[in-house]
PDB file of C-alpha atoms and ligand atoms in Angstrom:
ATOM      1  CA  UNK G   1      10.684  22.565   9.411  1.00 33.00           C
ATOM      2  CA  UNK G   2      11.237  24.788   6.274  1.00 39.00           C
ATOM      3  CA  UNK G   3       7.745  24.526   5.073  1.00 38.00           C
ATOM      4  CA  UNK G   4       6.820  27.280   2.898  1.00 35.00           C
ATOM      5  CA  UNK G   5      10.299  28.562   2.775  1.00 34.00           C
ATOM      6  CA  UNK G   6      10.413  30.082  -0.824  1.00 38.00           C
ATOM      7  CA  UNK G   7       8.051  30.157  -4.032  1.00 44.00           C
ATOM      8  CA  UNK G   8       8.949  28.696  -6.822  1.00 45.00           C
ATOM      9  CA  UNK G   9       8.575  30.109 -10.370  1.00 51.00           C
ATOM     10  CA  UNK G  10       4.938  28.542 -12.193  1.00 57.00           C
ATOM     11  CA  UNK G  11       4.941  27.855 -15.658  1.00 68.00           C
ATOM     12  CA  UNK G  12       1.043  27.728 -16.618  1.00 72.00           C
ATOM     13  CA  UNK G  13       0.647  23.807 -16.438  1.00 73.00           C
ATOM     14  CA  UNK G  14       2.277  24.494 -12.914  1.00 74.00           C
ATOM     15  CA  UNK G  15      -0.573  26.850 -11.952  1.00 75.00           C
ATOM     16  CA  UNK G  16      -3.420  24.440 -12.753  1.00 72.00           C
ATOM     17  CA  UNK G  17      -1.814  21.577 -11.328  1.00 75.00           C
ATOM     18  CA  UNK G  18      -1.249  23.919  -8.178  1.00 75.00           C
ATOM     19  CA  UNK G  19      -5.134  24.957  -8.293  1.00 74.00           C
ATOM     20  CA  UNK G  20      -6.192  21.520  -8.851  1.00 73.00           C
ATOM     21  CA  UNK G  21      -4.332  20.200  -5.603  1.00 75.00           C
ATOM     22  CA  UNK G  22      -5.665  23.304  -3.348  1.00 76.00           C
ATOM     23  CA  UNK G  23      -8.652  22.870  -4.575  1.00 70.00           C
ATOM     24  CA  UNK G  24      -8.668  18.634  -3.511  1.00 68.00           C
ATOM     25  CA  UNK G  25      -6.477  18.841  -0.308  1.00 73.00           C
ATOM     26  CA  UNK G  26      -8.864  18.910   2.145  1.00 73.00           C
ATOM     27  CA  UNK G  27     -11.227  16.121   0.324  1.00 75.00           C
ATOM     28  CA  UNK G  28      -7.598  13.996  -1.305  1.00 75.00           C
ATOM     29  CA  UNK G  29      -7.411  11.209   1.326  1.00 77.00           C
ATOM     30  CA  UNK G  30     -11.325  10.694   1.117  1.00 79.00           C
ATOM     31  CA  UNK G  31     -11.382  10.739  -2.676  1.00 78.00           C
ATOM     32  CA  UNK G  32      -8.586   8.616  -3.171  1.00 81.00           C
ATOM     33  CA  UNK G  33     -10.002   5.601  -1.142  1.00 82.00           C
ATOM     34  CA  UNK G  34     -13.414   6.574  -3.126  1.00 79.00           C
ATOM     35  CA  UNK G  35     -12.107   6.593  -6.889  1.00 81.00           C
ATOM     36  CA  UNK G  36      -9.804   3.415  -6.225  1.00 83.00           C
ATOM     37  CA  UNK G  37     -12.347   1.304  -4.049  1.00 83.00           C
ATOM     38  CA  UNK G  38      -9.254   2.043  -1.347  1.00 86.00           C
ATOM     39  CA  UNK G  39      -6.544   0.221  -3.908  1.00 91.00           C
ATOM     40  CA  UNK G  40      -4.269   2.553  -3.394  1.00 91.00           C
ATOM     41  CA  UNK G  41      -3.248   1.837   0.073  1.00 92.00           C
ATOM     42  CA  UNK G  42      -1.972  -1.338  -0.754  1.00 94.00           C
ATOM     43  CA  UNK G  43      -0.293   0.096  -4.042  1.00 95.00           C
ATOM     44  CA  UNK G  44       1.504   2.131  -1.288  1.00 96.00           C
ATOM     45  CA  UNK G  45       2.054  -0.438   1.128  1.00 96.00           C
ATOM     46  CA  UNK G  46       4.095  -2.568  -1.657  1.00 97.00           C
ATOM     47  CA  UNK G  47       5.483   0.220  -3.127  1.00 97.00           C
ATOM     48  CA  UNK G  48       7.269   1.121   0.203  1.00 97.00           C
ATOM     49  CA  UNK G  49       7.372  -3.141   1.219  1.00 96.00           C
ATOM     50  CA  UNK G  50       9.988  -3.474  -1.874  1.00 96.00           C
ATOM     51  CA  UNK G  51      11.826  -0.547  -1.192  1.00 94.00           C
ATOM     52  CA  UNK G  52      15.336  -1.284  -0.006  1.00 86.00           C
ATOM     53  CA  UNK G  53      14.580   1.005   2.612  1.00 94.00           C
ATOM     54  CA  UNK G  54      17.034  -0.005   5.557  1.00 94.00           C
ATOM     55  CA  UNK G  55      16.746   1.444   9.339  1.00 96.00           C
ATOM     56  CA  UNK G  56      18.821   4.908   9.603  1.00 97.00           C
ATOM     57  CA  UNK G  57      18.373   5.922   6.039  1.00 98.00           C
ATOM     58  CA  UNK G  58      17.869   9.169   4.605  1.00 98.00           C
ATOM     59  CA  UNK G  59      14.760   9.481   2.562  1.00 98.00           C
ATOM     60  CA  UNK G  60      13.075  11.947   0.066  1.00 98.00           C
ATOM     61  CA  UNK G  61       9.267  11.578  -0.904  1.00 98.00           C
ATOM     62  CA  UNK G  62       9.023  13.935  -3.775  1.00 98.00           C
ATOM     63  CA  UNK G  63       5.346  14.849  -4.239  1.00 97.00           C
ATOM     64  CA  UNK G  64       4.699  13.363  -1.052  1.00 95.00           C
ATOM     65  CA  UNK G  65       0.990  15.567  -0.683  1.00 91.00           C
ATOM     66  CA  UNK G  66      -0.482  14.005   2.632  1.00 89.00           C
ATOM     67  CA  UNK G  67       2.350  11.728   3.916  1.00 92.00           C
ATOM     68  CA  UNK G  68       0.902   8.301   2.725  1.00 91.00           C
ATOM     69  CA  UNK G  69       4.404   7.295   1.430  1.00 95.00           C
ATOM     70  CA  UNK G  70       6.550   9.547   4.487  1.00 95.00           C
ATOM     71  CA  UNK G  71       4.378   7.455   7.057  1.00 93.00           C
ATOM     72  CA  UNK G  72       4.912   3.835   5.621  1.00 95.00           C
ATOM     73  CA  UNK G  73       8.524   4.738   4.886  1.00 96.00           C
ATOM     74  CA  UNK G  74       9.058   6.181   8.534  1.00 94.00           C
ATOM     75  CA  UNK G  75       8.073   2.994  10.120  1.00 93.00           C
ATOM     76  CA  UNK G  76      11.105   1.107   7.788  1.00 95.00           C
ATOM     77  CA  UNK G  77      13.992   3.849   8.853  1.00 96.00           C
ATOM     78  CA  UNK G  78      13.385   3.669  12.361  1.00 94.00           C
ATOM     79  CA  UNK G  79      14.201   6.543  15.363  1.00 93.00           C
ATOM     80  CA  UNK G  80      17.598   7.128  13.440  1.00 95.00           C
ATOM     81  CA  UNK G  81      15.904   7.529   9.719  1.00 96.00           C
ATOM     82  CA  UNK G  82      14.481  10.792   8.844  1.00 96.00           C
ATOM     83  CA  UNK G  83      11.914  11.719   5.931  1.00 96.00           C
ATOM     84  CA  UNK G  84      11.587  14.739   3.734  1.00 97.00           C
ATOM     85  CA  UNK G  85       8.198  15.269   2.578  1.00 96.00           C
ATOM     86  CA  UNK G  86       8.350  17.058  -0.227  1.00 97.00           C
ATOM     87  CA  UNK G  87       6.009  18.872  -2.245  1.00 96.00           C
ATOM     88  CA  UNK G  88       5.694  21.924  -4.604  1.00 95.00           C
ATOM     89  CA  UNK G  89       1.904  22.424  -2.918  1.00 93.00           C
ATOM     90  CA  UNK G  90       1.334  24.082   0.277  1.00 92.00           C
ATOM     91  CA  UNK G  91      -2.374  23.008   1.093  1.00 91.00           C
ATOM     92  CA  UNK G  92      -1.255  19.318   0.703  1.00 90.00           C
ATOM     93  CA  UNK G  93       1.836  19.607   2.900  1.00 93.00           C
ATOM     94  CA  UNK G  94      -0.094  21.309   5.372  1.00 93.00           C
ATOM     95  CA  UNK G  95      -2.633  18.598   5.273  1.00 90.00           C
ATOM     96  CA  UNK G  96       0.308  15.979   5.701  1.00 90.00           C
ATOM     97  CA  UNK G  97       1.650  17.959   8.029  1.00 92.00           C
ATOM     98  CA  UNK G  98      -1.238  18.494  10.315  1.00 92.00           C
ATOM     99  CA  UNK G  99      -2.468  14.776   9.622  1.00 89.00           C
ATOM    100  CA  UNK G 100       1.088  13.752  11.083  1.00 90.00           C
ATOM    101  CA  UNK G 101       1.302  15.725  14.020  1.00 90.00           C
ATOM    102  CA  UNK G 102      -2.511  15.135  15.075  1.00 90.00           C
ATOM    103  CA  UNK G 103      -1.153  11.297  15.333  1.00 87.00           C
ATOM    104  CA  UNK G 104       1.784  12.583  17.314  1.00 87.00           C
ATOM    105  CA  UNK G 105       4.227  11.631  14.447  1.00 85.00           C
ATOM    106  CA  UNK G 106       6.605  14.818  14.527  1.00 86.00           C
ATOM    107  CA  UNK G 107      10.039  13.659  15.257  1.00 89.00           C
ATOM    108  CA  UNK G 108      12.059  12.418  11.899  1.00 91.00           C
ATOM    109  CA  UNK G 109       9.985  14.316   9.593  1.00 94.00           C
ATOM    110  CA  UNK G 110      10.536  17.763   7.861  1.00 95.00           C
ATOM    111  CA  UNK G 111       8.529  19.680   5.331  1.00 95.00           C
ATOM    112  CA  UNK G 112       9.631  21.443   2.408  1.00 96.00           C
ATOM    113  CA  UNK G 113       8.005  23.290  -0.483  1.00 95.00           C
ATOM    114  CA  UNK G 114       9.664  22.591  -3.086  1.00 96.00           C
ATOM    115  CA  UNK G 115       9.565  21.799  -7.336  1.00 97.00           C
ATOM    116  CA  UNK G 116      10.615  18.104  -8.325  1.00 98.00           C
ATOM    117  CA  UNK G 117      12.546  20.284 -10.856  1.00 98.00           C
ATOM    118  CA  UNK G 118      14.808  21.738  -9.081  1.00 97.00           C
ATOM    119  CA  UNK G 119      15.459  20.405  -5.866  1.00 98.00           C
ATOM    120  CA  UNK G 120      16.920  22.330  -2.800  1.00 97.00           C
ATOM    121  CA  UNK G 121      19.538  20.041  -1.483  1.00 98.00           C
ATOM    122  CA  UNK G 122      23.243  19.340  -2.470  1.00 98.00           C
ATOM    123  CA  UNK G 123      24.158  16.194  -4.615  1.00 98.00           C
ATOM    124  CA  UNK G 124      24.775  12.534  -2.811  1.00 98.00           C
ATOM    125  CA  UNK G 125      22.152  13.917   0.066  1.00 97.00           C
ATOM    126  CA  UNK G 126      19.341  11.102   0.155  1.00 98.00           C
ATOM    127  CA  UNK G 127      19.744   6.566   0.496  1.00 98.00           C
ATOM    128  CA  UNK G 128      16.608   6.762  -1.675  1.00 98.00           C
ATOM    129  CA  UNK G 129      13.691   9.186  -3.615  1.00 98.00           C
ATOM    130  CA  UNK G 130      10.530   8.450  -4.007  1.00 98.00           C
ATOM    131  CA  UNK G 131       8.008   9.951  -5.799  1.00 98.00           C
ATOM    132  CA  UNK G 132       3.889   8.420  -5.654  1.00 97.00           C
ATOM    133  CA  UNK G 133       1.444   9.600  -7.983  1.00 94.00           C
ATOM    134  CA  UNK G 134       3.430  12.852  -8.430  1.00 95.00           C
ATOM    135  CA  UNK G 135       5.693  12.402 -11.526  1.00 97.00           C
ATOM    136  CA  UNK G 136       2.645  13.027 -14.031  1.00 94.00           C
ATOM    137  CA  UNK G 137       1.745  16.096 -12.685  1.00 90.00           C
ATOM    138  CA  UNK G 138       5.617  17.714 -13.262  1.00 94.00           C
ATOM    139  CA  UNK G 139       5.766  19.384 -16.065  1.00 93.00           C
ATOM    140  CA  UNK G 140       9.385  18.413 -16.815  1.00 96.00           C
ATOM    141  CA  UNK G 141       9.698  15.108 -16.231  1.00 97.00           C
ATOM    142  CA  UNK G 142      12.964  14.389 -17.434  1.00 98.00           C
ATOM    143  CA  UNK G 143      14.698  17.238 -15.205  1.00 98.00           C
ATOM    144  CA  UNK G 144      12.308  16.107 -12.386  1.00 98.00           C
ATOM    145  CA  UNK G 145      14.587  12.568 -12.848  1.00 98.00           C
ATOM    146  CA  UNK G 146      18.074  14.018 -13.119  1.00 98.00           C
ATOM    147  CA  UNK G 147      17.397  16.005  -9.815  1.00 98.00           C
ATOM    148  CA  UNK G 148      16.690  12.625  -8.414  1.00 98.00           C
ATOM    149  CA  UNK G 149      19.416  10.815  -9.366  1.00 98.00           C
ATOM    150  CA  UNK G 150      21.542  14.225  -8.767  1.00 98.00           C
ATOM    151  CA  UNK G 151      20.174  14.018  -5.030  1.00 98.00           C
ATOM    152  CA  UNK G 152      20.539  10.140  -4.047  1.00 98.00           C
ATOM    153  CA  UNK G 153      23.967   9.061  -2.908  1.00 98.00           C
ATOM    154  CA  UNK G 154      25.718   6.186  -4.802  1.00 98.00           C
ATOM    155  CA  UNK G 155      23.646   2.954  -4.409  1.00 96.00           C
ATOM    156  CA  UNK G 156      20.768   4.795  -3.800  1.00 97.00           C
ATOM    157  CA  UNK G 157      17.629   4.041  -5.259  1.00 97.00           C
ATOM    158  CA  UNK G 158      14.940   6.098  -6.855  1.00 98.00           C
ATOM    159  CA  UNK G 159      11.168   4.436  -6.607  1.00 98.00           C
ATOM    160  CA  UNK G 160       8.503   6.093  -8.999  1.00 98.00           C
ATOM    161  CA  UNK G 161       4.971   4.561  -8.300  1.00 97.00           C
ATOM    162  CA  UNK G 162       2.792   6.148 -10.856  1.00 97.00           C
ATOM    163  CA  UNK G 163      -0.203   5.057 -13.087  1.00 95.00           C
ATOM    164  CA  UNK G 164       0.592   3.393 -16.262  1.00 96.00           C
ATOM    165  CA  UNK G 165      -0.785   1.707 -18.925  1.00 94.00           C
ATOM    166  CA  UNK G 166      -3.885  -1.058 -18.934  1.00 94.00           C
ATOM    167  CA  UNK G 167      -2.239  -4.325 -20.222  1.00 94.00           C
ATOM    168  CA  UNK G 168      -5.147  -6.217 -20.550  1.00 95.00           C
ATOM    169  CA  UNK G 169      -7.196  -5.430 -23.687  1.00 94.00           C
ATOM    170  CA  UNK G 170     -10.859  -6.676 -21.996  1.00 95.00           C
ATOM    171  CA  UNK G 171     -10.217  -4.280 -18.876  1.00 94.00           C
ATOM    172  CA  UNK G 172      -9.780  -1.095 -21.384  1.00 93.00           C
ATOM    173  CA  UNK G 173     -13.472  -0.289 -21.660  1.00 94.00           C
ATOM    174  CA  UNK G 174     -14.045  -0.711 -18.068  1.00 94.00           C
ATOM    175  CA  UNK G 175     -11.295   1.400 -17.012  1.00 92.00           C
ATOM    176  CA  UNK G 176     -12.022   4.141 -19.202  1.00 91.00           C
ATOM    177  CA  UNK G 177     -15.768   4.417 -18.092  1.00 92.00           C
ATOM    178  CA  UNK G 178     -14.611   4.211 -14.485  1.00 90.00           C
ATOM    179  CA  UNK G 179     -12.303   7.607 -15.233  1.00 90.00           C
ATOM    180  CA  UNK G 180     -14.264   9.692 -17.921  1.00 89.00           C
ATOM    181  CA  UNK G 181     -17.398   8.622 -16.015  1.00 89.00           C
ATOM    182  CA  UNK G 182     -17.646   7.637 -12.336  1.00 89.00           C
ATOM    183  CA  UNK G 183     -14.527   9.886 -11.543  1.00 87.00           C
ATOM    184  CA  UNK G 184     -15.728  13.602 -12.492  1.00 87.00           C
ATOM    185  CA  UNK G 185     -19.284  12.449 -10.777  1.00 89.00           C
ATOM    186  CA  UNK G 186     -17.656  11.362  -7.601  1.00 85.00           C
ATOM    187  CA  UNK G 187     -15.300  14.470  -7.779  1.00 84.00           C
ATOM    188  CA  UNK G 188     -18.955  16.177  -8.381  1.00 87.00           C
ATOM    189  CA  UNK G 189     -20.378  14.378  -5.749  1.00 85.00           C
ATOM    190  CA  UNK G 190     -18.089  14.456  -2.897  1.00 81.00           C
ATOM    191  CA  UNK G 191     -15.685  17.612  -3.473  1.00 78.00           C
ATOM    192  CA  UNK G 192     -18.108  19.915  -5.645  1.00 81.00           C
ATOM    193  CA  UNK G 193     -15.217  19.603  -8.118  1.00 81.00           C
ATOM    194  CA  UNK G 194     -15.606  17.381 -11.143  1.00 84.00           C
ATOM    195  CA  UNK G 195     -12.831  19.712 -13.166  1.00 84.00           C
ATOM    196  CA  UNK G 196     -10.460  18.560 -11.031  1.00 81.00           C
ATOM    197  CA  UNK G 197     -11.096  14.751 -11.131  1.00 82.00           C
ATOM    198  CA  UNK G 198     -11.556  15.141 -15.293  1.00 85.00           C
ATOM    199  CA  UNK G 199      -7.779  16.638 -14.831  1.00 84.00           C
ATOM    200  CA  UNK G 200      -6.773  14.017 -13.178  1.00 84.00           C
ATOM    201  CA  UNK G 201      -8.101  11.107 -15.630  1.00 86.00           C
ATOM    202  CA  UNK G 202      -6.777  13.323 -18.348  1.00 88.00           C
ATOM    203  CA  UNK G 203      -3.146  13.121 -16.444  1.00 88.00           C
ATOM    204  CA  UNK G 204      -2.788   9.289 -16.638  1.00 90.00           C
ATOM    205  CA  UNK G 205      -3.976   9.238 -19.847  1.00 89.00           C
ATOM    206  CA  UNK G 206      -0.882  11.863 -21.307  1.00 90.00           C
ATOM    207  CA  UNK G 207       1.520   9.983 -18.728  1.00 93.00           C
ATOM    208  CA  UNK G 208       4.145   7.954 -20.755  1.00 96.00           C
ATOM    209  CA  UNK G 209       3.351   4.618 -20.481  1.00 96.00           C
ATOM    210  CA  UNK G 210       5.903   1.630 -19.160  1.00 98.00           C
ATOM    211  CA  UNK G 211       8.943   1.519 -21.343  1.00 98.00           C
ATOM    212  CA  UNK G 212       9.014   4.801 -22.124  1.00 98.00           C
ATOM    213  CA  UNK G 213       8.832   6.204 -18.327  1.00 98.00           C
ATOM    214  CA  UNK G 214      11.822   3.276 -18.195  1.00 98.00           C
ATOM    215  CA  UNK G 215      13.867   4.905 -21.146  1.00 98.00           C
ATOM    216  CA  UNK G 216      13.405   8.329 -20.127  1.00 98.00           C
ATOM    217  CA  UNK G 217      14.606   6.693 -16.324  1.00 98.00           C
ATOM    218  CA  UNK G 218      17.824   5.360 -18.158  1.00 98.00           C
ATOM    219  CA  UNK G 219      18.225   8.751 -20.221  1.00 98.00           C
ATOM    220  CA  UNK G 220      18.337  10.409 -16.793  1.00 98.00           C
ATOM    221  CA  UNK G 221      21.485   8.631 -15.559  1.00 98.00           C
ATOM    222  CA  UNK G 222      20.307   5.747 -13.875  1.00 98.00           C
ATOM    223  CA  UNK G 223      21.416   2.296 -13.825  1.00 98.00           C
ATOM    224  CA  UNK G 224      19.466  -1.403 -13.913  1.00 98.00           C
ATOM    225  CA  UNK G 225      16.330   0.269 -14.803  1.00 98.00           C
ATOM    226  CA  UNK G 226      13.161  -1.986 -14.269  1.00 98.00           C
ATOM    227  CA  UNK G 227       9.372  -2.002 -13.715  1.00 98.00           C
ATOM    228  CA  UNK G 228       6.779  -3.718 -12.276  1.00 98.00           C
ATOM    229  CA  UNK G 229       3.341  -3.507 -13.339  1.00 97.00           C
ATOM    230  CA  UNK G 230       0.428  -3.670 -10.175  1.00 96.00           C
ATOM    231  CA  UNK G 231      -3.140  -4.468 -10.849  1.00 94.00           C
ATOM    232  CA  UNK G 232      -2.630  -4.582 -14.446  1.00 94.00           C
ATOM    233  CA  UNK G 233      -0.623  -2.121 -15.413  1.00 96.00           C
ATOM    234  CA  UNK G 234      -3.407   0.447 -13.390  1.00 94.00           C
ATOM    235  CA  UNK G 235      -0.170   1.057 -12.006  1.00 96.00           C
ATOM    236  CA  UNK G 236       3.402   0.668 -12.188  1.00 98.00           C
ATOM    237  CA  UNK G 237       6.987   0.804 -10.077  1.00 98.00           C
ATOM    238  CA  UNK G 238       9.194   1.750 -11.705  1.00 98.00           C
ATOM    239  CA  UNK G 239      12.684   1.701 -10.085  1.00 98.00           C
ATOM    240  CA  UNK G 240      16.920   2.930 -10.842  1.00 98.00           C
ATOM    241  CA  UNK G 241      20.095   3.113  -9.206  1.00 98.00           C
ATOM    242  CA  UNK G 242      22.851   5.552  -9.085  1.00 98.00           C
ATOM    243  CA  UNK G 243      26.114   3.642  -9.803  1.00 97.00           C
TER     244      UNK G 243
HETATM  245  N1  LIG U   1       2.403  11.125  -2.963  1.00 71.15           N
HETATM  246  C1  LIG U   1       1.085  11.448  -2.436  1.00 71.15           C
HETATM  247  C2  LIG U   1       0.209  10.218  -2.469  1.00 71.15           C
HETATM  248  O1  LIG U   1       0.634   9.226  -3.050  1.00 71.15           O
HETATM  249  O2  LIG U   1      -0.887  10.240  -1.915  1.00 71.15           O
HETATM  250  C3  LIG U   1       0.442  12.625  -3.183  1.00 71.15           C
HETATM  251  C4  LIG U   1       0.169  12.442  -4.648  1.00 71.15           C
HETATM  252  S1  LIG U   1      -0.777  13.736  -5.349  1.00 71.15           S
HETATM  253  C5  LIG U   1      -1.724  12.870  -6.549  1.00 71.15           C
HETATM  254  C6  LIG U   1       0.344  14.623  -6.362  1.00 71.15           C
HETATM  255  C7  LIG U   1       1.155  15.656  -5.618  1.00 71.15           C
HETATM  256  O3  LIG U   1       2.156  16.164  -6.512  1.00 71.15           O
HETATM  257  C8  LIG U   1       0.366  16.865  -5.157  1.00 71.15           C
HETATM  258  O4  LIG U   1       0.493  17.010  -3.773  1.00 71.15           O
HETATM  259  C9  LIG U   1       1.007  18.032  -5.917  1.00 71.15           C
HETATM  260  O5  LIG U   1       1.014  19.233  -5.191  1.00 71.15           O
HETATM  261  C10 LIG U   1       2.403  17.503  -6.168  1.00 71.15           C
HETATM  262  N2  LIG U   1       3.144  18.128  -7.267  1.00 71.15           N
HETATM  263  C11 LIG U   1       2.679  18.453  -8.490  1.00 71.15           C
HETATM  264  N3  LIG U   1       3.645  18.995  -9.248  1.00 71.15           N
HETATM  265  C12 LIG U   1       4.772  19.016  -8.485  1.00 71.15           C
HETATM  266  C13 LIG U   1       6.114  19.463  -8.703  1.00 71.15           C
HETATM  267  N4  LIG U   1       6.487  20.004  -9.862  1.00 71.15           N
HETATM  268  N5  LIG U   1       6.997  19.325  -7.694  1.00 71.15           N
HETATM  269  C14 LIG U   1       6.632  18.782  -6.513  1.00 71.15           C
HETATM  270  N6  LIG U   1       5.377  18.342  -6.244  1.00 71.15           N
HETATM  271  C15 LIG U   1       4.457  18.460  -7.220  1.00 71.15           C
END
């Protein structure tokens, strides 16, 4: 493993989002099955179910924090498949990395620190990116997706699961109490660290919402752009091939 092989330049939003996720590694599995009622695991398990993820492939998970996605995906590319867990935080890889290895999952896995921005790894290198609940914390977003596409080999696919926006006008209210409310007390409650959980309600509310995460997808070279929405629009999949 390279993990913590070089340090990447931090513009300021790159500095909070890096304090926010040392702050919440240690508590981010726990919180996340706390402020989603534990959602998010199937989210993850569809997100990874409709992949066209095929034994022996070659897989990045940008932003991949505690290995969620690197697990489920490991389990579809077999002994001959490797993952690259990727993420620009090294608390969270650490996490994922220690979480892995404590269930004796070592083999097929590598670690690398590393800025969706500007990724280390020659063109045509991966059968398919993902990125989970990491695009909204990259401060460009649009590079972030040309490194993608730059990365995946032709016919590969890039996956973005990512929260969207609410479709239903009745669930609105709700929603919004649930993050400006319950999520900074939880954060309070269970972390000590209600800034970071505001931060992170604040995030999904700046992210662009479905068609315009699906132009800016298109504007960064990829072909048969689509979405999904899950739960709503809560969140979305958005997926693109390189042609
Ligand atoms: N994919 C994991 C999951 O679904 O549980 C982790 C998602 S977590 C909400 C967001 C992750 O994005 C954090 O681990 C954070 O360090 C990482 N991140 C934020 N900005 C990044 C960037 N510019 N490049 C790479 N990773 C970044």
């Amino acid at each position: 493993t390279h993990f913590g092989f070089r340090d990447v330049p931090r513009s300021e939003k790159q500095k909070l989002v890096g304090e926010v996720f040392s702050s919440v590694a240690g508590n981010y599995d726990l919180m996340n099955d706390l402020m989603s009622m534990g959602i998010h695991r199937v989210w993850k398990r569809y997100f990874v179910a409709t992949s066209q993820v095929r034994h022996g492939d070659r897989v990045l998970d940008l932003a991949g924090g505690t290995g969620d996605i690197a697990l489920l995906l490991k389990d579809r590319v077999g002994d001959s498949g490797s993952i690259v867990l990727g993420d620009i935080n090294g608390s969270m890889l650490k996490v994922g990395r220690d979480r892995m290895t404590d269930r004796g999952r070592v083999a097929g896995f590598e670690y690398v620190q590393m800025n969706a921005e500007k990724l280390p790894f020659p063109d045509s290198s991966f059968d398919l990116v993902t990125i989970a609940f990491g695009l909204r914390n990259v401060t460009d977003k649009d590079a972030a997706l040309r490194e993608m596409h730059r990365v995946l080999k032709v016919g590969g696919q890039a996956r973005v699961l990512e929260f969207s926006e609410v479709k239903p006008e009745w669930f609105r209210p709700i929603y919004d109490f649930h993050s400006f409310k319950v999520l900074p007390r939880l954060g309070q409650l269970f972390a000590r660290d209600a800034d970071s959980y505001r931060y992170l309600a604040e995030s999904i509310r700046k992210h662009p919402a479905q068609d315009e995460l699906k132009a800016m997808m298109a504007e960064a070279g990829f072909a048969r752009c689509s979405y999904r929405n899950l739960s709503g629009g809560i969140v979305a999949i958005h997926t693109g091939y390189k042609v």
